[in-house]
mmCIF file of C-alpha atoms in Angstrom:
data_model
loop_
_atom_site.group_PDB
_atom_site.id
_atom_site.type_symbol
_atom_site.label_atom_id
_atom_site.label_comp_id
_atom_site.label_asym_id
_atom_site.label_seq_id
_atom_site.Cartn_x
_atom_site.Cartn_y
_atom_site.Cartn_z
ATOM 1 C CA MET A 1429 66.685 64.250 49.462
ATOM 2 C CA THR A 1430 63.090 63.329 49.209
ATOM 3 C CA LEU A 1431 61.097 60.907 51.036
ATOM 4 C CA SER A 1432 58.372 59.278 48.448
ATOM 5 C CA GLY A 1433 57.038 56.157 48.271
ATOM 6 C CA CYS A 1434 55.550 54.927 51.638
ATOM 7 C CA ALA A 1435 55.360 58.649 52.872
ATOM 8 C CA SER A 1436 52.574 59.311 50.462
ATOM 9 C CA TYR A 1437 49.604 56.907 51.563
ATOM 10 C CA LYS A 1438 46.933 59.302 53.370
ATOM 11 C CA PRO A 1439 44.750 58.481 56.513
ATOM 12 C CA ALA A 1440 42.058 56.062 55.238
ATOM 13 C CA PRO A 1441 38.806 57.254 53.650
ATOM 14 C CA LYS A 1442 35.772 57.333 55.237
ATOM 15 C CA SER A 1443 34.363 54.225 52.953
ATOM 16 C CA PHE A 1444 37.584 52.221 54.646
ATOM 17 C CA GLN A 1445 35.770 52.419 58.216
ATOM 18 C CA GLU A 1446 32.191 52.106 56.762
ATOM 19 C CA ALA A 1447 33.174 48.722 55.038
ATOM 20 C CA THR A 1448 33.796 47.499 58.727
ATOM 21 C CA ILE A 1449 30.095 47.512 59.767
ATOM 22 C CA GLN A 1450 28.306 46.743 55.994
ATOM 23 C CA PRO A 1451 27.105 43.222 55.638
ATOM 24 C CA TYR A 1452 30.056 40.510 54.558
ATOM 25 C CA ARG A 1453 30.634 40.385 51.177
ATOM 26 C CA LEU A 1454 31.899 36.942 49.521
ATOM 27 C CA ASP A 1455 35.191 36.830 47.188
ATOM 28 C CA SER A 1456 37.866 34.647 45.736
ATOM 29 C CA GLY A 1457 39.184 32.169 48.860
ATOM 30 C CA ASP A 1458 36.388 32.004 50.568
ATOM 31 C CA ARG A 1459 34.623 28.744 51.570
ATOM 32 C CA LEU A 1460 31.092 28.362 51.933
ATOM 33 C CA ARG A 1461 29.108 25.531 53.589
ATOM 34 C CA VAL A 1462 25.655 25.265 51.341
ATOM 35 C CA SER A 1463 23.057 23.152 52.703
ATOM 36 C CA VAL A 1464 19.995 22.500 50.364
ATOM 37 C CA PHE A 1465 17.301 21.374 52.937
ATOM 38 C CA GLU A 1466 16.361 17.246 52.118
ATOM 39 C CA GLN A 1467 18.608 16.932 49.248
ATOM 40 C CA PRO A 1468 22.337 15.892 50.710
ATOM 41 C CA SER A 1469 23.491 15.589 47.493
ATOM 42 C CA LEU A 1470 23.637 18.899 47.102
ATOM 43 C CA SER A 1471 24.733 19.367 50.342
ATOM 44 C CA ASN A 1472 28.833 20.545 50.758
ATOM 45 C CA THR A 1473 31.426 22.713 50.788
ATOM 46 C CA TYR A 1474 31.914 25.143 47.919
ATOM 47 C CA THR A 1475 35.123 27.564 47.537
ATOM 48 C CA VAL A 1476 34.628 30.895 45.435
ATOM 49 C CA ASP A 1477 37.075 30.520 42.340
ATOM 50 C CA GLN A 1478 39.525 33.133 41.405
ATOM 51 C CA ALA A 1479 37.114 34.318 38.773
ATOM 52 C CA GLY A 1480 34.489 34.780 41.638
ATOM 53 C CA TYR A 1481 32.348 32.071 41.277
ATOM 54 C CA ILE A 1482 31.147 28.653 42.672
ATOM 55 C CA ALA A 1483 30.027 25.501 40.543
ATOM 56 C CA PHE A 1484 27.343 24.074 42.146
ATOM 57 C CA PRO A 1485 25.462 20.905 41.107
ATOM 58 C CA LEU A 1486 22.593 21.106 38.604
ATOM 59 C CA ILE A 1487 22.792 25.140 37.934
ATOM 60 C CA GLY A 1488 26.488 25.241 37.005
ATOM 61 C CA GLN A 1489 28.650 28.488 37.792
ATOM 62 C CA ILE A 1490 26.907 30.856 39.894
ATOM 63 C CA THR A 1491 28.283 34.564 40.874
ATOM 64 C CA ALA A 1492 29.304 34.763 44.331
ATOM 65 C CA ARG A 1493 31.660 37.983 44.346
ATOM 66 C CA GLY A 1494 30.308 40.829 45.904
ATOM 67 C CA GLN A 1495 27.311 39.073 46.800
ATOM 68 C CA THR A 1496 26.112 38.504 50.423
ATOM 69 C CA MET A 1497 25.369 35.401 51.990
ATOM 70 C CA PRO A 1498 21.194 35.677 52.155
ATOM 71 C CA THR A 1499 21.531 37.332 48.250
ATOM 72 C CA LEU A 1500 23.313 34.209 47.446
ATOM 73 C CA GLU A 1501 21.168 31.630 49.163
ATOM 74 C CA GLY A 1502 18.435 33.613 47.098
ATOM 75 C CA ALA A 1503 20.161 32.962 43.947
ATOM 76 C CA ILE A 1504 20.785 29.534 44.557
ATOM 77 C CA ALA A 1505 17.711 28.806 45.647
ATOM 78 C CA ALA A 1506 16.085 30.816 42.381
ATOM 79 C CA LYS A 1507 18.149 28.589 39.961
ATOM 80 C CA LEU A 1508 16.951 25.052 41.443
ATOM 81 C CA LYS A 1509 13.338 26.493 41.305
ATOM 82 C CA GLN A 1510 13.548 26.527 37.645
ATOM 83 C CA GLY A 1511 12.993 22.810 36.978
ATOM 84 C CA TYR A 1512 15.257 21.361 39.633
ATOM 85 C CA LEU A 1513 13.089 21.230 43.320
ATOM 86 C CA ARG A 1514 10.136 22.786 43.692
ATOM 87 C CA ASP A 1515 10.849 24.588 46.681
ATOM 88 C CA PRO A 1516 14.216 24.735 47.391
ATOM 89 C CA ASP A 1517 15.321 26.042 51.185
ATOM 90 C CA VAL A 1518 19.170 26.955 51.127
ATOM 91 C CA THR A 1519 21.462 27.764 53.800
ATOM 92 C CA ILE A 1520 24.996 29.546 53.373
ATOM 93 C CA GLU A 1521 27.450 29.236 56.280
ATOM 94 C CA MET A 1522 30.586 30.397 56.069
ATOM 95 C CA ASP A 1523 33.391 27.656 56.692
ATOM 96 C CA ARG A 1524 36.764 29.686 56.248
ATOM 97 C CA TYR A 1525 37.073 33.274 55.392
ATOM 98 C CA ARG A 1526 39.838 34.237 52.681
ATOM 99 C CA PRO A 1527 43.250 35.134 54.786
ATOM 100 C CA VAL A 1528 44.451 38.572 55.453
ATOM 101 C CA PHE A 1529 47.966 38.987 54.249
ATOM 102 C CA VAL A 1530 50.843 40.776 56.814
ATOM 103 C CA MET A 1531 53.924 42.182 55.491
ATOM 104 C CA GLY A 1532 56.494 44.664 56.460
ATOM 105 C CA GLU A 1533 58.266 44.932 59.684
ATOM 106 C CA VAL A 1534 56.827 42.100 61.537
ATOM 107 C CA GLY A 1535 58.360 38.572 62.918
ATOM 108 C CA ARG A 1536 56.552 36.438 60.509
ATOM 109 C CA PRO A 1537 55.471 38.438 57.129
ATOM 110 C CA GLY A 1538 52.844 35.863 55.267
ATOM 111 C CA GLN A 1539 49.101 35.006 55.044
ATOM 112 C CA TYR A 1540 46.463 34.269 58.000
ATOM 113 C CA SER A 1541 43.254 32.852 58.677
ATOM 114 C CA TYR A 1542 40.828 35.557 59.388
ATOM 115 C CA VAL A 1543 38.832 35.770 62.155
ATOM 116 C CA PRO A 1544 35.384 38.360 62.532
ATOM 117 C CA GLY A 1545 36.385 41.314 64.761
ATOM 118 C CA MET A 1546 39.982 41.132 63.789
ATOM 119 C CA THR A 1547 42.197 44.364 64.486
ATOM 120 C CA ALA A 1548 45.299 45.211 62.884
ATOM 121 C CA GLN A 1549 47.007 44.699 66.137
ATOM 122 C CA ASN A 1550 45.765 40.952 66.190
ATOM 123 C CA ALA A 1551 47.228 40.339 62.730
ATOM 124 C CA ILE A 1552 50.230 41.616 63.548
ATOM 125 C CA ALA A 1553 50.411 39.681 66.987
ATOM 126 C CA ILE A 1554 49.715 36.341 64.734
ATOM 127 C CA ALA A 1555 52.614 37.002 62.329
ATOM 128 C CA GLY A 1556 54.909 37.603 65.202
ATOM 129 C CA GLY A 1557 54.307 41.184 66.321
ATOM 130 C CA PHE A 1558 56.578 43.843 65.124
ATOM 131 C CA THR A 1559 60.122 43.883 64.522
ATOM 132 C CA SER A 1560 62.430 46.478 66.539
ATOM 133 C CA ARG A 1561 61.833 48.887 63.590
ATOM 134 C CA GLY A 1562 58.565 48.194 63.124
ATOM 135 C CA ASN A 1563 56.721 51.613 63.482
ATOM 136 C CA GLN A 1564 53.802 50.686 66.072
ATOM 137 C CA ARG A 1565 51.717 53.626 65.983
ATOM 138 C CA ASP A 1566 49.633 53.078 62.218
ATOM 139 C CA VAL A 1567 49.625 50.838 59.453
ATOM 140 C CA ASP A 1568 48.464 51.140 56.300
ATOM 141 C CA VAL A 1569 45.723 48.692 54.981
ATOM 142 C CA THR A 1570 44.776 47.680 51.589
ATOM 143 C CA ARG A 1571 41.531 46.789 50.690
ATOM 144 C CA LYS A 1572 39.134 46.157 48.074
ATOM 145 C CA ILE A 1573 35.809 48.242 48.153
ATOM 146 C CA ASN A 1574 32.814 47.688 45.775
ATOM 147 C CA GLY A 1575 35.540 46.153 43.551
ATOM 148 C CA GLU A 1576 38.063 49.228 43.832
ATOM 149 C CA VAL A 1577 41.528 48.397 45.845
ATOM 150 C CA MET A 1578 42.270 51.496 48.067
ATOM 151 C CA THR A 1579 45.005 51.883 50.748
ATOM 152 C CA GLY A 1580 44.882 54.109 53.658
ATOM 153 C CA ARG A 1581 46.730 54.425 56.884
ATOM 154 C CA THR A 1582 44.550 53.050 59.823
ATOM 155 C CA THR A 1583 45.590 52.897 63.443
ATOM 156 C CA ILE A 1584 46.804 49.540 65.214
ATOM 157 C CA SER A 1585 43.486 49.324 67.053
ATOM 158 C CA SER A 1586 41.111 49.464 63.725
ATOM 159 C CA GLN A 1587 39.067 46.652 62.283
ATOM 160 C CA VAL A 1588 40.302 44.346 59.274
ATOM 161 C CA LEU A 1589 38.234 42.658 56.730
ATOM 162 C CA ALA A 1590 39.067 39.449 55.210
ATOM 163 C CA GLY A 1591 41.368 39.689 52.270
ATOM 164 C CA ASP A 1592 42.797 42.948 53.900
ATOM 165 C CA THR A 1593 46.699 43.488 53.356
ATOM 166 C CA VAL A 1594 48.439 45.147 56.310
ATOM 167 C CA TYR A 1595 51.725 46.704 56.115
ATOM 168 C CA VAL A 1596 53.793 47.550 58.744
ATOM 169 C CA ARG A 1597 56.284 50.585 58.202
ATOM 170 C CA GLU A 1598 59.698 51.046 59.365
ATOM 171 C CA ARG A 1599 59.709 53.532 61.956
ATOM 172 C CA LEU A 1600 61.987 57.079 61.599
ATOM 173 C CA PHE A 1601 63.857 57.385 64.684
#
């Protein structure tokens, strides 16, 4: 008898840990608070849609997926400069991060609010903790890095990012 499936995940690649120290990259589900100085009609909260865009007044759809907040600020300001405002001052703050997902041997699998600095252990605690069969040593984390979805095995103390899926395997007694 061969065990396969969940036994096939390798330790997380180096890019996994590196992703936790990179500037935050926006993706679908992030909700942003965009302020345009002295332009209350343009200042609002905007959600990055499934296609990775935000719909912004005057300039229409603008790509947010994969951007950092400062890059997106510059892109919005540049578009507003093209015939709408002379010197737009755009500021973006995170209103709500996209959720993390916790599956497997936890009390309440599901989607949960992401908090910067969250670890796999924090996410598991929010999801009701380990079941009696949960493997408490390590977890499988699925993450999108540079548009590529990867899964790797990490310790429960490793940091998770917004949009990650944490999977707690069943332990073998």
